[in-house]
Coordinates of C-alpha atoms and ligand atoms in Angstrom, one line a residue:
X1 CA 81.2 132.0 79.1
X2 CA 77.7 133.5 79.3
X3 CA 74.6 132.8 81.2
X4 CA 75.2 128.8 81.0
X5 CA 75.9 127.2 84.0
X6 CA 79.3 126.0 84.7
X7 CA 77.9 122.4 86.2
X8 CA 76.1 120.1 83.9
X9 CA 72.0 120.3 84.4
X10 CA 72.5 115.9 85.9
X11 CA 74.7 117.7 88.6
X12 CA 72.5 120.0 89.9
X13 CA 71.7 120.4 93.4
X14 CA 74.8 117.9 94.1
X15 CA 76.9 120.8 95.6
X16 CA 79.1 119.9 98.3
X17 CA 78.8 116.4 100.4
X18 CA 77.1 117.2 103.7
X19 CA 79.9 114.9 104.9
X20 CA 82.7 117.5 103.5
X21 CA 80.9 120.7 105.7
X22 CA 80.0 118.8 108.8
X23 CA 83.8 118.1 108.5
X24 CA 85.0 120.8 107.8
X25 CA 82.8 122.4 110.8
X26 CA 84.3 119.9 113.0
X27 CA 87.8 120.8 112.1
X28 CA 86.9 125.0 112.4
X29 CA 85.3 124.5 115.8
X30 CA 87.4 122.2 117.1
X31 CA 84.3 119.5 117.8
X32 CA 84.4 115.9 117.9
X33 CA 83.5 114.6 115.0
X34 CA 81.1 112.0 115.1
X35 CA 79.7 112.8 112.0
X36 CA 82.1 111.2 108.9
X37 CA 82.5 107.6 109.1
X38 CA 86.0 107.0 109.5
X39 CA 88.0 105.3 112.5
X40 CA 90.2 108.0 114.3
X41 CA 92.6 105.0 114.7
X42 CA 94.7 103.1 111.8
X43 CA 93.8 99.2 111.1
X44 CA 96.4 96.3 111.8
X45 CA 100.1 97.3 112.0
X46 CA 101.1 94.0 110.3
X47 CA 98.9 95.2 107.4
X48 CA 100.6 98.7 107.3
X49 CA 104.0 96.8 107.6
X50 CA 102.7 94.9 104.3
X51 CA 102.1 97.9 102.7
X52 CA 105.3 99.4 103.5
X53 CA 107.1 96.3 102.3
X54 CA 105.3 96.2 99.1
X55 CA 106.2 99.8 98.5
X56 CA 110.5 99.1 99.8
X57 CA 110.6 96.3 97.2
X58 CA 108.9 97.8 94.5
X59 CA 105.5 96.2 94.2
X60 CA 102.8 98.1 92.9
X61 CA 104.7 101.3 92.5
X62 CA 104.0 101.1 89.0
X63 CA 101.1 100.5 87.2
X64 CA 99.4 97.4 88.4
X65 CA 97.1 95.6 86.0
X66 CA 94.4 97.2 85.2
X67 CA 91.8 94.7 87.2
X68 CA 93.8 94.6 90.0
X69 CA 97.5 92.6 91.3
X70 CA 96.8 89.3 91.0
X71 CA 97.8 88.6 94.5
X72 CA 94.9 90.9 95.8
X73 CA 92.2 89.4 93.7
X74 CA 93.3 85.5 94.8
X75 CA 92.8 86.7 98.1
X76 CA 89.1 88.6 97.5
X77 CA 88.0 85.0 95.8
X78 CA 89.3 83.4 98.8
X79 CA 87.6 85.9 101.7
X80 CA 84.7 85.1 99.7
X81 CA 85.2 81.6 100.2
X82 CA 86.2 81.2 103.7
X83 CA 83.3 83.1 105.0
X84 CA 80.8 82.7 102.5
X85 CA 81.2 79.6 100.9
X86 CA 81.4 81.3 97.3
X87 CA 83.5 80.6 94.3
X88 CA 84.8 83.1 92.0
X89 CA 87.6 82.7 89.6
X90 CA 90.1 85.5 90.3
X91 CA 90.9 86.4 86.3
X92 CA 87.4 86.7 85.2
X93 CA 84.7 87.3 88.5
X94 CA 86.7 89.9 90.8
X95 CA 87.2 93.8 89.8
X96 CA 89.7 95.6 92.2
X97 CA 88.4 99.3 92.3
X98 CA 89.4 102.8 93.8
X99 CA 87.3 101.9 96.7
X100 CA 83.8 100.8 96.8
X101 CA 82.8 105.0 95.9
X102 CA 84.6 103.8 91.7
X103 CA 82.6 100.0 92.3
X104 CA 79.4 101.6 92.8
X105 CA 80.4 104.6 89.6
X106 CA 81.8 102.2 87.0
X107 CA 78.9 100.0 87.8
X108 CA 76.5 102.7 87.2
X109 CA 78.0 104.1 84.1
X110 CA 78.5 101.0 82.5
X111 CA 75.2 99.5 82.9
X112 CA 72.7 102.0 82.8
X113 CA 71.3 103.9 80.0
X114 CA 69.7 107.7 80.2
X115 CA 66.8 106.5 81.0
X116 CA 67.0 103.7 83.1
X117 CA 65.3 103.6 86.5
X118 CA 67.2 102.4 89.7
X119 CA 65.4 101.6 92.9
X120 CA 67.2 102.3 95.8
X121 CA 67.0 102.2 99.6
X122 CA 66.5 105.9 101.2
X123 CA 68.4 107.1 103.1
X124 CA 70.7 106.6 100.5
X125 CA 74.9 106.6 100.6
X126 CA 75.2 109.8 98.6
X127 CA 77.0 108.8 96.3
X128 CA 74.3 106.6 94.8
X129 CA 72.2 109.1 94.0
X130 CA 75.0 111.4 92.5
X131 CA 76.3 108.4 89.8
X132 CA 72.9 107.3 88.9
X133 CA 72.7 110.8 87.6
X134 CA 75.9 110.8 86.2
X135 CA 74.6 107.9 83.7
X136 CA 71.6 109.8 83.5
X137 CA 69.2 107.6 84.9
X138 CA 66.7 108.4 87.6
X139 CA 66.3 107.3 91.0
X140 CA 63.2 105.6 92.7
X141 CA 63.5 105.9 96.2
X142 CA 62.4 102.9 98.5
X143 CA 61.7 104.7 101.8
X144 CA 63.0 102.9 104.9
X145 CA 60.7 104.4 108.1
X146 CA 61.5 104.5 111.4
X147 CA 61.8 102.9 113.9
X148 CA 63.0 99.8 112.4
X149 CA 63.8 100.7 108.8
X150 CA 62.5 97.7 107.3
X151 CA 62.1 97.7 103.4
X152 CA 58.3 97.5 102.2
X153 CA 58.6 94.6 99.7
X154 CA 55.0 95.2 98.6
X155 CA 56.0 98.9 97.9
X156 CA 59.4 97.6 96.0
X157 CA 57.3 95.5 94.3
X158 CA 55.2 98.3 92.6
X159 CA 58.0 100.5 92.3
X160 CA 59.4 98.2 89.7
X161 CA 58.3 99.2 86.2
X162 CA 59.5 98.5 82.8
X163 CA 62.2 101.0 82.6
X164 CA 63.8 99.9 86.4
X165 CA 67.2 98.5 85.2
X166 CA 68.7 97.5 88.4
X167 CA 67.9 97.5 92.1
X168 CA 71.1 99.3 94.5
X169 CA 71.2 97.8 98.0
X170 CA 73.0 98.4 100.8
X171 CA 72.8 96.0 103.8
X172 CA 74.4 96.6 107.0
X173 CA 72.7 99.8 105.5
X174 CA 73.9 103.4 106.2
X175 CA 73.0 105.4 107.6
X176 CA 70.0 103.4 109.4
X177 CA 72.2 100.1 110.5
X178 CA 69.6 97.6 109.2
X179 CA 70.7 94.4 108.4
X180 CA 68.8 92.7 105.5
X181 CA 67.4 88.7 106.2
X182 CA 67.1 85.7 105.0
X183 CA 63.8 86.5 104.1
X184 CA 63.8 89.7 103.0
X185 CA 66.8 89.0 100.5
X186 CA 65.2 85.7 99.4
X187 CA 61.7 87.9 98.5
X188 CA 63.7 90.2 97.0
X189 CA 65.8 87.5 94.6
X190 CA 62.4 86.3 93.7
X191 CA 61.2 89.7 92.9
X192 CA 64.2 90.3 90.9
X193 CA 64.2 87.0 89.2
X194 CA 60.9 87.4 88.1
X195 CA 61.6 90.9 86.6
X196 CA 64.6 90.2 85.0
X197 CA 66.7 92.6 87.3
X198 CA 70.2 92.9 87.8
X199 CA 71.1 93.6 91.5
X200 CA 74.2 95.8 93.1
X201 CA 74.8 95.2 96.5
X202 CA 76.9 97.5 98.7
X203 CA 78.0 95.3 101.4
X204 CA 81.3 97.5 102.7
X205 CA 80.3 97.0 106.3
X206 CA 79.7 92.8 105.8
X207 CA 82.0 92.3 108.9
X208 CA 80.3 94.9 111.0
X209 CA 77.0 92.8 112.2
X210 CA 76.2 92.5 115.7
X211 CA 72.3 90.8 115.2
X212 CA 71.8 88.3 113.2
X213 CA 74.1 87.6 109.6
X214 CA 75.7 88.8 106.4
X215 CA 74.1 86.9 103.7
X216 CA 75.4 88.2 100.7
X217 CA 72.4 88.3 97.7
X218 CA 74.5 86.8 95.1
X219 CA 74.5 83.5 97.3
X220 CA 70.8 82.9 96.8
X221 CA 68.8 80.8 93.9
X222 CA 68.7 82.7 90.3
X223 CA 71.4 85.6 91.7
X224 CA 75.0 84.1 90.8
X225 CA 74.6 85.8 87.4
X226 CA 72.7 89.1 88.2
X227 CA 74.5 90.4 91.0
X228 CA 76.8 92.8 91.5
X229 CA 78.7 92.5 95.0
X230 CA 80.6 95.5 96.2
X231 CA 82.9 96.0 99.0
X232 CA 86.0 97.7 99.9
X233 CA 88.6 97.1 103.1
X234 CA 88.3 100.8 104.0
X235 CA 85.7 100.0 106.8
X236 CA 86.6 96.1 107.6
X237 CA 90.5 97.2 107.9
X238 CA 90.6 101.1 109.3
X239 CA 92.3 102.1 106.1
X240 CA 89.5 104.4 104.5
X241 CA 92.3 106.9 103.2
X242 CA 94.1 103.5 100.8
X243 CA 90.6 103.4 98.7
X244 CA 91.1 100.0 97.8
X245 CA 88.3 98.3 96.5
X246 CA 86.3 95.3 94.7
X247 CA 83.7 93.5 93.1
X248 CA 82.6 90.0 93.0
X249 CA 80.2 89.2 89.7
X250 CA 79.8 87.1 87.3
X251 CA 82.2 87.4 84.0
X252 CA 79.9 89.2 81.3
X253 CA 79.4 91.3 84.5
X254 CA 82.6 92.6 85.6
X255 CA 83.9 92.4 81.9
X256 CA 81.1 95.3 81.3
X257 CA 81.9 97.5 84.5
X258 CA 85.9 97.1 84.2
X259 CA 85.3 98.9 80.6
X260 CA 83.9 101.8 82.6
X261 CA 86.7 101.6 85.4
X262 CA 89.3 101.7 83.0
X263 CA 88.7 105.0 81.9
X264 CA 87.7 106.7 85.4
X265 CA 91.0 105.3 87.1
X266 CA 92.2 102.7 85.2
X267 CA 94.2 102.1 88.6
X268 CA 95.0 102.6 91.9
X269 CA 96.8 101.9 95.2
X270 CA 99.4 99.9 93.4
X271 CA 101.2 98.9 97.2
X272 CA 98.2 99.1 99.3
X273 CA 96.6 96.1 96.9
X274 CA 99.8 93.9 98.3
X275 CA 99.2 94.9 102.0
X276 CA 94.9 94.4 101.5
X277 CA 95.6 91.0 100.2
X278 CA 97.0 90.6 103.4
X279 CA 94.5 91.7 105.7
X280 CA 92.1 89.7 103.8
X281 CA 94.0 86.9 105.0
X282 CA 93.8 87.6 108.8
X283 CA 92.5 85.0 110.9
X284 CA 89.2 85.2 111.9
X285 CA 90.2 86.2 115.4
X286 CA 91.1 89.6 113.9
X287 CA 87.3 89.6 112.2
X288 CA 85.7 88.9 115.7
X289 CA 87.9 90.9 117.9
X290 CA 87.2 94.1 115.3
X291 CA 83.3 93.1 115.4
X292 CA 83.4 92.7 119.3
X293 CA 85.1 96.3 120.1
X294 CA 82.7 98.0 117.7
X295 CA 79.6 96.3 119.2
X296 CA 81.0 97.8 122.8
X297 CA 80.9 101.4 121.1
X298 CA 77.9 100.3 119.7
X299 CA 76.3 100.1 123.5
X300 CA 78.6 103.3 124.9
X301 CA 76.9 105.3 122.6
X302 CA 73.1 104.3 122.3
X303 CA 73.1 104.3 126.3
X304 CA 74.2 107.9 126.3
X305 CA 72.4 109.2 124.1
X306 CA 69.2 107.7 125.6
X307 CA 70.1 109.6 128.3
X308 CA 71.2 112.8 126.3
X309 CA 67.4 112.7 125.3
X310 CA 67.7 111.6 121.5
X311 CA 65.2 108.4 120.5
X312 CA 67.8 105.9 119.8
X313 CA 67.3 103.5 116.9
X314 CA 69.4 100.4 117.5
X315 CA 71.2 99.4 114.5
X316 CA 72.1 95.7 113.9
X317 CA 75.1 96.8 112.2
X318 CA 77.0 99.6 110.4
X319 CA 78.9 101.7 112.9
X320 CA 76.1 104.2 113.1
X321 CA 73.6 105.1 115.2
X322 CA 70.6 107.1 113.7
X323 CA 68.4 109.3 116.6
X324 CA 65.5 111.4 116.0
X325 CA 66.0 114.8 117.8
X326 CA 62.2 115.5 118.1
X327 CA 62.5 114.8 121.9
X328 CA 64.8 117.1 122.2
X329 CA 62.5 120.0 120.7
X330 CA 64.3 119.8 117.7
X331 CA 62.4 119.7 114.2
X332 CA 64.8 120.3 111.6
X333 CA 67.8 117.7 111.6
X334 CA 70.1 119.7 109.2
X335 CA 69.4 123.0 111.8
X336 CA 70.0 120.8 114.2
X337 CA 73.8 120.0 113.0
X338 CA 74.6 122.8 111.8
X339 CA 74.1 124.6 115.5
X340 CA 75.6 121.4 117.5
X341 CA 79.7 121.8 117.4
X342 CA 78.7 125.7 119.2
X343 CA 75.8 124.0 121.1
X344 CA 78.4 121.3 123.1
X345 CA 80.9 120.9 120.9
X346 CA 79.9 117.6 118.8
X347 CA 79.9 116.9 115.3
X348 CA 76.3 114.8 113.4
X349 CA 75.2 114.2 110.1
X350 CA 71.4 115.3 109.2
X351 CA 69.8 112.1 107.9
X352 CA 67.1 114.5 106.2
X353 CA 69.6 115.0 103.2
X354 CA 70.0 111.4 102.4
X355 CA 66.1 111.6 101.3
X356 CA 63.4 112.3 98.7
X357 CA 60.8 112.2 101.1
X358 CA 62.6 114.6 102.9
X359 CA 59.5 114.2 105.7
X360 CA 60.1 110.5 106.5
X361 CA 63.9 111.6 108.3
X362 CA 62.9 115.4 109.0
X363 CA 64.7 115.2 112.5
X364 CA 67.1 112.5 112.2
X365 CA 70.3 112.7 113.1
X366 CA 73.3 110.0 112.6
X367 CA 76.0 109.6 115.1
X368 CA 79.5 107.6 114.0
X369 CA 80.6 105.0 116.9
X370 CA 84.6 104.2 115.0
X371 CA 86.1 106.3 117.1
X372 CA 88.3 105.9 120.6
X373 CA 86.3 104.6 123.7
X374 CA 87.3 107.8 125.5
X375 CA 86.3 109.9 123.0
X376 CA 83.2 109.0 122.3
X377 CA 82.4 109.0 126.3
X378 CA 83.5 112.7 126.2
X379 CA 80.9 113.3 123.3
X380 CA 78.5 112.1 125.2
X381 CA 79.3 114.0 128.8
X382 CA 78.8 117.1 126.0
X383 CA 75.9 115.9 124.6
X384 CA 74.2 115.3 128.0
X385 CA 74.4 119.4 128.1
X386 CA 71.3 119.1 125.4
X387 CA 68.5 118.0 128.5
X388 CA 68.9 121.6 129.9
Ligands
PLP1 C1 82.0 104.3 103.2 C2 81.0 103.8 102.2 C3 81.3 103.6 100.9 C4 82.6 104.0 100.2 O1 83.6 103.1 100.4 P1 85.1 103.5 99.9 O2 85.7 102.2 99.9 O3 85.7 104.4 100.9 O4 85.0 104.1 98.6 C5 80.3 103.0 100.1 N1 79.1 102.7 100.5 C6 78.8 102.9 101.8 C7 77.4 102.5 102.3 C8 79.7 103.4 102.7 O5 79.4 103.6 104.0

């Protein structure tokens, strides 16, 4: 095969996720693993009862239709009503996808060209970075600094140029738990008004705020028709192995990304779509009650590691916490992770990999808080070995 690389030249440098090693470390060494977002304990046993239902009686066993069952995408119009007060029309304005990782990839490819500039938040959700490339369009980073990770909406607005196609945002943001406002998203709908912008929103953790509220972008003046809305029940439901996913746009919108998705999945989750139609349909005590036993972890775990030594920065949602280790002595976050699960037995994620500017989050380290109260007290008793 010669001296050509085996990996196309747009997916250089992608290699392995950092989430896929620190996982993989956590699972050779035996650590906790605070590092990979998921929940170590299943959603709603009605909603697995659904999905075992709809799998018994033969729904969604086959192929579904390729946009989704309609039964899932009545309830994803009606979720959006209920807590949002926004209208889509099942058949035309909701997408369902393999989770919101396909959303965010059929979005990409289908409405960028090589080319194309996309402004993004950094620390980015890898998989931004990895799909812009895909289309073969280039990333502008919009650096979020510490402590409180606000965007710069001076900076964003020089950052946009005549080749920026679309603006990818991500608020509860991870890895850094800020939580967009009012403010900020209506500066931002100007700025994208103004410059003719279309605007994807990853808004997986919209039920996980604990200070202030989820405004979704596509709700303000001049947006209903240039924004892309993603989300996916992996993280509102504890299911983030059924990958079921969606999108809320308007028609010409989703008409252009389903074109994409067709050909990456077509479908899939056929069953799980049944049972996710049901949680959507919860009552809103199961949405508070979910909210209110994260924001508990959310306090377990800044308190100890405060007193671990790490400078804490207090998200207003996600269910991360990001820390800088610099206290601690440390310099180099990725070091840093890579030495923790023989250190005390505790799995992080370096937030240094999720930049450009690899300076701006050089020692920052992200902790994961969807996990058991008692484990994530143990991580801390071994984290507290650090101070010595
Ligand atoms: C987890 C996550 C995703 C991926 O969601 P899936 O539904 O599992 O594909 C996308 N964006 C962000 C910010 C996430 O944290």
């Amino acid at each position: 095969m010669g001296d050509r690389p085996l990996l196309n030249r747009r997916l250089d440098g992608f290699g392995t996720t950092i989430f896929a090693e620190m996982s993989a470390l956590a699972v050779k060494t035996g650590a906790i693993n605070l590092g990979q977002g998921f929940p170590d304990t299943d959603g709603p046993e009605v909603v697995r009862e659904a999905a075992v239902r709809a799998l018994r009686d033969g729904r969604g066993n086959q192929y579904p239709p390729g946009p989704g069952v309609p039964e899932l995408r009545t309830a994803v119009a009606e979720h959006q009503q209920r807590f949002y007060r926004l209208a889509f029309d099942p058949d035309t304005e909701v997408l369902v996808t393999a989770g919101a990782t396909e959303a965010i990839a059929a979005t990409m490819l289908a409405l960028l060209e090589p080319g194309d500039e996309v402004i993004a938040f950094e620390p980015y959700y890898d998989s931004y970075a990895a799909t812009i490339a895909m289309a073969g369009a280039h990333r502008v980073p919009l650096t979020l600094r510490a402590p409180d990770f606000r965007p710069d909406l001076d900076t964003l607005r020089d950052a946009i140029t005549d080749r920026t196609r679309l603006l990818l945002l991500n608020s509860p943001h991870n890895p850094t738990g800020m939580v967009l406002t009012r403010d900020e998203l209506t500066a931002i709908a100007e700025l994208a008004v103004e410059r003719d912008l279309i605007v994807v929103t990853d808004e997986v953790y919209e039920h996980l705020v604990f200070d202030g509220e989820h405004i979704p972008l596509i709700s303000l003046p001049g947006m209903r028709d240039r924004t892309v809305s993603i989300s996916s029940s992996g993280k509102t439901f504890s299911f983030t192995g059924w990958k079921v996913g969606w999108i809320t746009a308007a028609g010409p919108l989703i008409a252009a990304i389903r074109t994409a998705k067709q050909f990456l999945t077509y479908v899939s989750a056929g069953p799980f779509q049944y049972a996710i139609a049901e949680a959507l349909r919860l009552p809103d005590s199961y949405f508070t009650d979910f909210r209110a036993s994260l924001a508990a972890k959310r306090e377990i775990l800044s308190d100890g590691l405060i007193a671990a030594g790490f400078e804490v920065y207090r998200p207003q949602g996600t269910y991360f916490i990001t820390t800088d280790v610099a206290k601690l002595g440390e310099q180099d976050a990725l070091a840093f992770c890579r030495s923790l699960p023989e250190r005390c037995g505790v799995v992080a994620v370096p937030n240094s990999v999720f930049y450009d500017d690899r300076e701006a989050g050089r020692s920052q380290v992200r902790f994961a808080f969807c996990k058991r109260t008692d484990v994530v007290e143990e991580a801390i008793r071994r984290l507290s070995q650090l101070r010595k």
